[in-house]
Amino acid sequence: METHTAGTLLEVTELRTGYLGVEVLHGIELVVRPGETVCVLGANGAGKTTLLHAIMCRQPAWSGNIRLRGVELGGAPPFAPAHLGLSYVPEGRGVLASLTVRENLELGAYPPRARARLNDNLERVLALFPPLKPRLGEPAANLSGGQQQMLVIGRALMAAPELILLDEPSLGLSPAVTGQVYSALAQLKSSGQAILLVEQNVSMALKLGDRAYVMEQGRIVVSGGRERVLADPRLRNAYLGL
Amino acid sequence: MMLLKALAVWVLALALGFFAGSGYLVQMATATAILALWGQSWNLFSGLSGNISLGHSAFVATAVYITLVLFVRWGVPPLWGGFCGVGAAVALAALIGAATLRLHGPYFSLATLAAAAVVLALILHYPDLTGGASGVALAFTHNAALSLEFTDGRVYYAIAVTLLFATTLLVRWVRQSRLGYYIAAIKSSEQTAAAAGVHVARVKVAAFCLSAGLTAVGSVVYVFYLGFADPNYLAGLTLSIEIALVAFLGGADFLLGPLVGAIFFELIDTGANALVGASGGWDMMVLGFAVVAAVMIEPRGLCAMAVRGWEALRCAFGYGGKTLAPV
Amino acid sequence: MVFLLQSLINGLLIGGVYALVAMGLNLMFGVMKLVNFAHGEFLMAGMYAAVLLAGLGVPAGFWGLYWVALPGAFLMGGLGCAVYLLLLRRAAAFGEAAQILLTVGLSLGMQGAAQVLAGSDFRLVPNPINGAALRLGGVTVQIGPLVAFAVALAVTAAMAWLLGRSWFGRAARAVAEDIALAQALGVDARRVFLMTAALAAGLAGLAGALIIPYHYTFPNVGQSFVIVAFLAIVIAGLGNVLGAVLGGLLLGMVQSVTASYLDLDLSTAAIYVLFLAVLLLRPQGLFTRRARTV
């Protein structure tokens, strides 16, 4: 047993996984420290969502380790990460459409560790996303796309997570709404929330992120601080596939 | 070539029956052949498309009772009355299919299950016409082909085997026809099939009607062979389940699956009857838990089990050609 | 007029029992996407459990029989857990066709087992509730069915609270809509399934316990209730648990009225025609607003 590096929140080492016998991630190394915002960038099909699925135990790791504060997540059932303090914002509107807005938010506090502070967290989320407040009693299906994205982020925050994982929060949103979502994320960041952000929208993501990893075909090809990654020509290559 | 082989098997099956005499063995073989025919008909729609019918006994009972009522009350020869019976069964299938087969979900299974219950209730409600719960008995005194009356059981055996072969060949042909490809496409994804231009609902209803019709043909022959119609059996849930089990047990993906399933079923059934007798609920219990066991052990049926065993053997001796895909 | 009213009341009261059976069916379908064709056999087994317990001795007093009948419902909850853990949990991966055959086989096997163990006699535990009735004007209200109906209404209210307000309810509805998402939120879907199976079987067992004073017990008693319940959940809307209650009550009344004016055998046919009509005209169900998406 190795001990985890002091001061890391999430530590992914040598992670390999894939679908139907075909390897998609070829040994990913990734670290998130408390309070940090880390971006994972890359083109479609680079393996970003697969990485998040592996961290959330939706997708079993073939080898390697995923540790949250030193606790191994590999092989845990898919409901375990939420209980350990990971919140997940899936790609493209993950609202429960048949439930009300309030019920969606309450379900975010499902892990026992979050239930005690349900009301405090609800107030916090509504302060962060005021448009949700008048619509608490409505079915989530009635919300606009931007409001749904707010709801899903708010639901993730209801668990008072150690780390929040976001998969393409700007996907399919208008620039104005994307701006709203990102300003909320910036507020979260300044309150000390650790964020792992998967994005194709590089400029938005890197305005927010402290550090970034660039993925290409299941491998991390660049990693480092924001400026370093922005300056790296391989970032452009990763997107243009050159 | 395939046709030639099938012909040879058919002639062989007829000859075996002919020389076996009119005894118990031929009776059992006739019952097995009819059961396999029903299973084959069930498989043609439910097995191939994945829409499970739990009410094929509704078609059995409809065809049988229409034929019998026409024959017993009005003297219509069963050969002609049989067409009416089969036609009525097909019409019933068309009605159920039109209402349920354009929907996703378990509507179809529920509708077929309830249809059999309704047919039974109607038979019991008109005892003057149908004989009610005591059923209809047929007494044969002479041979009359038009009335499907034969004193020698081997004739029924020959008819049953011939029908089974015809149905099997038909199913084989359907599988390779345009209809078969449509059904296979629908099974894997209705949306994709529809997007590719398949009239999903129409194909499903057509295949279901064909399945009901073939089932009905076998039923009419079977009831004249039995010489007795018991409504609680012919329109009962047990028979529906037997029909589905036979196809499923043998393997819905295999052409000969229903035949294998029927033989296996008759052996188990005969064995259970010999051990504990047919009454007292044992037969129902054995049948029910046999279905449970079959699904839990190998949901793809006996043939799949055999293929798997054969592959394992080949691999063990170094002839393994195919590797099993990881699941 | 009194005849019609009497027949409607009889139907409403029996409809309460259908509602209990249908609620469990729809709960299981909504959460687990599984039609449990063996659902009626939990009602049957609950009745036999009560008959068995009554054989050991019935507490004195007018309501005595209920004291031995109700534990049967809890036993059925346990049986539901066992069926989930032994069969349904693994069968989830087999696909819809195999699941249907599995529960149908279980249904037949349980009916056969009941006949083997208890014989095919019709049994009725002698009790004072059977036949006792209130007379209101020209209308007679039987006590046994009235109690069953009242309990069914109370259980409906409890289910509405459970599904709408409790953590289990929110988790169950989340699993029903999107199992992967629910798990990401920390919901253990298998535990939700286990509780759903127990609850559904318990509701069927409860229905059995409530009809014990006035209904015969026999091996396929579950079938006559569950077939109506199957049709009720489709008419109400698949997966709509509270709608199933309305469906049960409606079919109880339709059945009773057709039975009074025509014949009991024909009432099955009448309900079936209604069922086909609903599927043709309003496939999402009478009491469900939005069409079910696949």
Short mmCIF file of C-alpha atoms in Angstrom, two decimals, chain B residues 12-323:
data_model
loop_
_atom_site.label_atom_id
_atom_site.label_comp_id
_atom_site.label_asym_id
_atom_site.label_seq_id
_atom_site.Cartn_x
_atom_site.Cartn_y
_atom_site.Cartn_z
CA LEU B 12 -37.97 -41.42 -42.01
CA ALA B 13 -40.20 -39.92 -39.30
CA LEU B 14 -43.32 -41.13 -41.11
CA ALA B 15 -41.88 -44.61 -41.59
CA LEU B 16 -40.85 -44.88 -37.95
CA GLY B 17 -44.35 -43.92 -36.88
CA PHE B 18 -45.91 -46.36 -39.30
CA PHE B 19 -43.95 -49.31 -38.00
CA ALA B 20 -44.30 -48.32 -34.36
CA GLY B 21 -47.98 -49.22 -34.51
CA SER B 22 -50.81 -47.35 -32.80
CA GLY B 23 -49.44 -47.64 -29.33
CA TYR B 24 -48.37 -45.26 -26.63
CA LEU B 25 -45.18 -44.26 -28.43
CA VAL B 26 -47.08 -42.89 -31.40
CA GLN B 27 -49.47 -41.02 -29.12
CA MET B 28 -46.57 -39.38 -27.39
CA ALA B 29 -44.86 -38.59 -30.68
CA THR B 30 -48.06 -37.00 -31.99
CA ALA B 31 -48.40 -34.83 -28.89
CA THR B 32 -44.74 -33.85 -29.16
CA ALA B 33 -45.09 -32.96 -32.82
CA ILE B 34 -48.11 -30.74 -32.12
CA LEU B 35 -46.37 -29.09 -29.20
CA ALA B 36 -43.29 -28.48 -31.34
CA LEU B 37 -45.52 -27.04 -34.07
CA TRP B 38 -47.09 -24.66 -31.56
CA GLY B 39 -43.68 -23.72 -30.23
CA GLN B 40 -42.42 -23.15 -33.76
CA SER B 41 -45.42 -20.92 -34.51
CA TRP B 42 -44.93 -19.01 -31.25
CA ASN B 43 -41.27 -18.58 -32.04
CA LEU B 44 -42.03 -17.22 -35.48
CA PHE B 45 -43.29 -14.05 -33.84
CA SER B 46 -42.49 -13.94 -30.14
CA GLY B 47 -39.08 -15.60 -30.29
CA LEU B 48 -37.84 -13.73 -33.32
CA SER B 49 -39.23 -10.32 -32.38
CA GLY B 50 -38.90 -10.48 -28.59
CA ASN B 51 -42.59 -9.63 -28.01
CA ILE B 52 -43.65 -12.35 -25.64
CA SER B 53 -47.14 -13.73 -26.21
CA LEU B 54 -48.64 -15.18 -23.05
CA GLY B 55 -51.94 -16.03 -24.67
CA HIS B 56 -51.40 -18.39 -27.59
CA SER B 57 -54.00 -20.62 -25.99
CA ALA B 58 -56.53 -17.95 -27.00
CA PHE B 59 -55.84 -18.86 -30.64
CA VAL B 60 -55.91 -22.57 -29.89
CA ALA B 61 -59.27 -22.30 -28.18
CA THR B 62 -60.77 -19.90 -30.70
CA ALA B 63 -59.90 -22.10 -33.67
CA VAL B 64 -60.95 -25.31 -31.94
CA TYR B 65 -64.25 -24.04 -30.64
CA ILE B 66 -65.33 -22.36 -33.85
CA THR B 67 -64.54 -25.53 -35.77
CA LEU B 68 -66.28 -27.74 -33.24
CA VAL B 69 -69.37 -25.60 -32.86
CA LEU B 70 -69.77 -25.43 -36.64
CA PHE B 71 -69.30 -29.20 -36.84
CA VAL B 72 -71.32 -30.38 -33.87
CA ARG B 73 -74.20 -27.90 -34.07
CA TRP B 74 -74.52 -27.35 -37.78
CA GLY B 75 -72.66 -30.26 -39.29
CA VAL B 76 -70.12 -28.17 -41.20
CA PRO B 77 -67.24 -30.52 -42.14
CA PRO B 78 -64.19 -29.72 -39.97
CA LEU B 79 -61.97 -29.40 -43.00
CA TRP B 80 -64.06 -26.38 -44.04
CA GLY B 81 -65.00 -25.29 -40.53
CA GLY B 82 -61.31 -25.41 -39.71
CA PHE B 83 -60.69 -22.60 -42.17
CA CYS B 84 -63.26 -20.50 -40.32
CA GLY B 85 -61.63 -21.35 -37.02
CA VAL B 86 -58.17 -20.47 -38.25
CA GLY B 87 -59.55 -17.30 -39.80
CA ALA B 88 -61.15 -16.29 -36.50
CA ALA B 89 -57.88 -16.88 -34.65
CA VAL B 90 -56.05 -14.70 -37.17
CA ALA B 91 -58.69 -12.00 -36.82
CA LEU B 92 -58.32 -12.07 -33.03
CA ALA B 93 -54.55 -11.75 -33.43
CA ALA B 94 -55.01 -8.82 -35.78
CA LEU B 95 -57.24 -7.07 -33.24
CA ILE B 96 -54.84 -7.59 -30.32
CA GLY B 97 -51.87 -6.74 -32.49
CA ALA B 98 -53.39 -3.54 -33.87
CA ALA B 99 -54.13 -2.30 -30.35
CA THR B 100 -50.84 -3.20 -28.69
CA LEU B 101 -48.01 -3.77 -31.15
CA ARG B 102 -47.45 -0.15 -32.04
CA LEU B 103 -46.64 0.53 -28.36
CA HIS B 104 -43.42 -0.13 -26.51
CA GLY B 105 -43.47 -1.98 -23.27
CA PRO B 106 -45.33 -4.93 -21.84
CA TYR B 107 -48.73 -4.04 -23.34
CA PHE B 108 -48.60 -6.92 -25.75
CA SER B 109 -47.84 -9.57 -23.14
CA LEU B 110 -50.57 -8.25 -20.87
CA ALA B 111 -53.09 -8.08 -23.71
CA THR B 112 -52.42 -11.63 -24.88
CA LEU B 113 -52.56 -12.98 -21.33
CA ALA B 114 -55.92 -11.33 -20.73
CA ALA B 115 -57.22 -12.37 -24.18
CA ALA B 116 -56.97 -16.03 -23.24
CA ALA B 117 -58.87 -15.32 -20.02
CA VAL B 118 -61.60 -13.60 -22.03
CA VAL B 119 -61.89 -16.45 -24.54
CA LEU B 120 -62.22 -18.89 -21.65
CA ALA B 121 -64.86 -16.74 -19.96
CA LEU B 122 -66.85 -16.56 -23.22
CA ILE B 123 -66.67 -20.32 -23.78
CA LEU B 124 -67.91 -20.91 -20.26
CA HIS B 125 -70.63 -18.31 -20.64
CA TYR B 126 -72.36 -19.99 -23.60
CA PRO B 127 -72.66 -23.62 -22.48
CA ASP B 128 -75.57 -24.29 -24.86
CA LEU B 129 -73.27 -23.60 -27.75
CA THR B 130 -69.92 -24.77 -26.41
CA GLY B 131 -70.74 -27.38 -23.81
CA GLY B 132 -69.42 -25.10 -21.11
CA ALA B 133 -66.93 -26.39 -18.56
CA SER B 134 -67.65 -30.03 -19.38
CA GLY B 135 -66.22 -29.59 -22.85
CA VAL B 136 -67.01 -31.33 -26.12
CA ALA B 137 -66.51 -35.02 -26.78
CA LEU B 138 -66.24 -36.47 -30.29
CA ALA B 139 -67.02 -40.11 -30.93
CA PHE B 140 -65.49 -41.56 -34.09
CA THR B 141 -66.95 -44.63 -35.65
CA HIS B 142 -65.52 -44.55 -39.13
CA ASN B 143 -62.87 -42.90 -41.25
CA ALA B 144 -63.88 -39.66 -42.91
CA ALA B 145 -61.12 -37.44 -44.15
CA LEU B 146 -63.44 -34.49 -44.59
CA SER B 147 -64.40 -34.70 -40.92
CA LEU B 148 -60.82 -35.34 -39.82
CA GLU B 149 -62.06 -38.63 -38.37
CA PHE B 150 -59.59 -41.48 -38.40
CA THR B 151 -59.71 -44.63 -36.32
CA ASP B 152 -55.97 -45.24 -36.69
CA GLY B 153 -53.87 -42.89 -34.54
CA ARG B 154 -51.01 -43.13 -37.03
CA VAL B 155 -52.91 -40.98 -39.49
CA TYR B 156 -52.95 -38.12 -36.98
CA TYR B 157 -49.29 -38.74 -36.34
CA ALA B 158 -48.60 -38.46 -40.06
CA ILE B 159 -50.63 -35.24 -40.29
CA ALA B 160 -48.96 -33.75 -37.23
CA VAL B 161 -45.45 -34.60 -38.43
CA THR B 162 -46.21 -33.26 -41.89
CA LEU B 163 -47.58 -30.02 -40.47
CA LEU B 164 -44.57 -29.70 -38.19
CA PHE B 165 -42.22 -30.12 -41.15
CA ALA B 166 -44.17 -27.69 -43.25
CA THR B 167 -44.19 -25.12 -40.44
CA THR B 168 -40.49 -25.55 -39.77
CA LEU B 169 -39.67 -25.08 -43.45
CA LEU B 170 -41.94 -22.06 -43.53
CA VAL B 171 -40.23 -20.55 -40.49
CA ARG B 172 -36.86 -21.25 -42.09
CA TRP B 173 -38.02 -19.52 -45.24
CA VAL B 174 -39.46 -16.57 -43.28
CA ARG B 175 -36.20 -16.11 -41.38
CA GLN B 176 -34.36 -15.70 -44.66
CA SER B 177 -37.03 -13.63 -46.31
CA ARG B 178 -37.53 -9.90 -46.25
CA LEU B 179 -40.10 -10.34 -43.45
CA GLY B 180 -37.54 -12.23 -41.37
CA TYR B 181 -34.94 -9.51 -41.78
CA TYR B 182 -37.52 -6.90 -40.84
CA ILE B 183 -38.42 -8.84 -37.71
CA ALA B 184 -34.75 -9.24 -36.78
CA ALA B 185 -34.19 -5.53 -37.32
CA ILE B 186 -37.20 -4.73 -35.13
CA LYS B 187 -35.87 -6.96 -32.39
CA SER B 188 -32.55 -5.19 -32.24
CA SER B 189 -34.03 -1.69 -32.39
CA GLU B 190 -37.47 -0.56 -33.40
CA GLN B 191 -36.37 3.02 -33.91
CA THR B 192 -33.53 2.05 -36.20
CA ALA B 193 -35.78 -0.30 -38.13
CA ALA B 194 -38.39 2.41 -38.54
CA ALA B 195 -35.72 4.87 -39.62
CA ALA B 196 -34.58 2.36 -42.22
CA GLY B 197 -38.06 2.35 -43.69
CA VAL B 198 -39.59 -0.72 -42.04
CA HIS B 199 -43.29 -0.36 -41.26
CA VAL B 200 -42.70 -1.63 -37.75
CA ALA B 201 -46.30 -1.99 -36.59
CA ARG B 202 -47.43 -3.54 -39.87
CA VAL B 203 -44.61 -6.11 -39.90
CA LYS B 204 -45.25 -7.02 -36.28
CA VAL B 205 -48.98 -7.46 -36.78
CA ALA B 206 -48.41 -9.52 -39.94
CA ALA B 207 -45.95 -11.83 -38.22
CA PHE B 208 -48.19 -12.16 -35.20
CA CYS B 209 -51.17 -13.09 -37.39
CA LEU B 210 -49.07 -15.68 -39.20
CA SER B 211 -48.00 -17.10 -35.87
CA ALA B 212 -51.58 -17.26 -34.61
CA GLY B 213 -52.76 -18.87 -37.84
CA LEU B 214 -50.15 -21.63 -37.76
CA THR B 215 -50.95 -22.27 -34.11
CA ALA B 216 -54.63 -22.56 -35.01
CA VAL B 217 -54.00 -25.08 -37.79
CA GLY B 218 -52.15 -27.36 -35.40
CA SER B 219 -54.89 -26.94 -32.80
CA VAL B 220 -57.71 -28.12 -35.05
CA VAL B 221 -55.80 -31.29 -35.96
CA TYR B 222 -54.87 -31.83 -32.33
CA VAL B 223 -58.40 -31.65 -31.00
CA PHE B 224 -59.68 -34.15 -33.55
CA TYR B 225 -56.80 -36.42 -32.62
CA LEU B 226 -57.70 -36.07 -28.92
CA GLY B 227 -61.41 -36.46 -29.65
CA PHE B 228 -62.15 -34.18 -26.74
CA ALA B 229 -62.06 -30.45 -26.06
CA ASP B 230 -61.48 -29.27 -22.48
CA PRO B 231 -61.92 -25.49 -22.37
CA ASN B 232 -59.91 -25.03 -19.17
CA TYR B 233 -56.93 -26.64 -20.86
CA LEU B 234 -57.35 -25.27 -24.39
CA ALA B 235 -57.88 -21.66 -23.27
CA GLY B 236 -55.82 -21.91 -20.08
CA LEU B 237 -52.73 -20.08 -18.98
CA THR B 238 -50.92 -23.40 -18.59
CA LEU B 239 -51.13 -24.17 -22.29
CA SER B 240 -49.97 -20.66 -23.23
CA ILE B 241 -46.97 -21.09 -20.98
CA GLU B 242 -46.24 -24.57 -22.33
CA ILE B 243 -46.17 -23.17 -25.85
CA ALA B 244 -43.84 -20.33 -24.90
CA LEU B 245 -41.69 -22.59 -22.76
CA VAL B 246 -41.16 -25.12 -25.53
CA ALA B 247 -39.76 -22.46 -27.85
CA PHE B 248 -37.80 -20.70 -25.17
CA LEU B 249 -36.45 -23.84 -23.55
CA GLY B 250 -35.10 -25.12 -26.83
CA GLY B 251 -33.67 -21.77 -27.82
CA ALA B 252 -35.54 -19.01 -29.58
CA ASP B 253 -32.59 -18.25 -31.86
CA PHE B 254 -32.45 -21.78 -33.29
CA LEU B 255 -34.60 -23.19 -36.06
CA LEU B 256 -34.91 -26.56 -34.34
CA GLY B 257 -35.14 -24.99 -30.87
CA PRO B 258 -38.90 -25.60 -30.49
CA LEU B 259 -38.53 -29.25 -31.53
CA VAL B 260 -35.71 -29.79 -29.02
CA GLY B 261 -37.77 -27.97 -26.40
CA ALA B 262 -40.89 -30.03 -27.13
CA ILE B 263 -39.01 -33.34 -26.88
CA PHE B 264 -37.35 -32.24 -23.66
CA PHE B 265 -40.66 -31.03 -22.26
CA GLU B 266 -42.54 -34.24 -23.10
CA LEU B 267 -39.79 -36.33 -21.50
CA ILE B 268 -39.91 -34.28 -18.30
CA ASP B 269 -43.69 -34.22 -18.31
CA THR B 270 -43.98 -37.96 -18.87
CA GLY B 271 -41.35 -38.60 -16.24
CA ALA B 272 -43.09 -36.38 -13.70
CA ASN B 273 -46.46 -37.99 -14.45
CA ALA B 274 -44.99 -41.46 -14.01
CA LEU B 275 -43.42 -40.48 -10.70
CA VAL B 276 -46.18 -38.47 -9.00
CA GLY B 277 -49.22 -38.57 -11.26
CA ALA B 278 -50.61 -35.72 -13.33
CA SER B 279 -52.97 -34.41 -10.69
CA GLY B 280 -52.52 -32.58 -7.42
CA GLY B 281 -50.72 -29.62 -8.92
CA TRP B 282 -47.43 -31.43 -9.42
CA ASP B 283 -47.53 -30.96 -13.17
CA MET B 284 -48.12 -27.21 -12.79
CA MET B 285 -45.42 -26.87 -10.17
CA VAL B 286 -42.87 -28.80 -12.21
CA LEU B 287 -43.72 -26.83 -15.36
CA GLY B 288 -43.54 -23.48 -13.59
CA PHE B 289 -40.31 -24.06 -11.77
CA ALA B 290 -38.84 -25.67 -14.92
CA VAL B 291 -39.41 -22.34 -16.68
CA VAL B 292 -37.73 -20.50 -13.82
CA ALA B 293 -34.77 -22.86 -13.87
CA ALA B 294 -34.47 -22.71 -17.66
CA VAL B 295 -34.35 -18.92 -17.66
CA MET B 296 -31.92 -18.70 -14.76
CA ILE B 297 -29.53 -21.34 -16.09
CA GLU B 298 -29.40 -20.33 -19.75
CA PRO B 299 -31.78 -17.62 -20.94
CA ARG B 300 -30.91 -18.50 -24.55
CA GLY B 301 -32.12 -22.10 -24.23
CA LEU B 302 -30.94 -25.70 -24.52
CA CYS B 303 -29.53 -25.33 -28.03
CA ALA B 304 -27.37 -22.43 -26.87
CA MET B 305 -26.20 -24.59 -24.00
CA ALA B 306 -25.31 -27.38 -26.43
CA VAL B 307 -23.47 -24.97 -28.73
CA ARG B 308 -21.55 -23.59 -25.78
CA GLY B 309 -20.63 -27.10 -24.64
CA TRP B 310 -19.56 -28.05 -28.17
CA GLU B 311 -17.39 -24.93 -28.46
CA ALA B 312 -15.82 -25.67 -25.09
CA LEU B 313 -15.03 -29.20 -26.26
CA ARG B 314 -13.52 -27.96 -29.52
CA CYS B 315 -11.43 -25.43 -27.65
CA ALA B 316 -10.29 -28.09 -25.20
CA PHE B 317 -9.01 -30.18 -28.09
CA GLY B 318 -7.43 -27.28 -29.85
CA TYR B 319 -9.94 -26.85 -32.67
CA GLY B 320 -11.52 -23.72 -31.25
CA GLY B 321 -12.23 -21.39 -34.11
CA LYS B 322 -14.36 -18.77 -32.46
CA THR B 323 -13.56 -17.01 -29.23
#
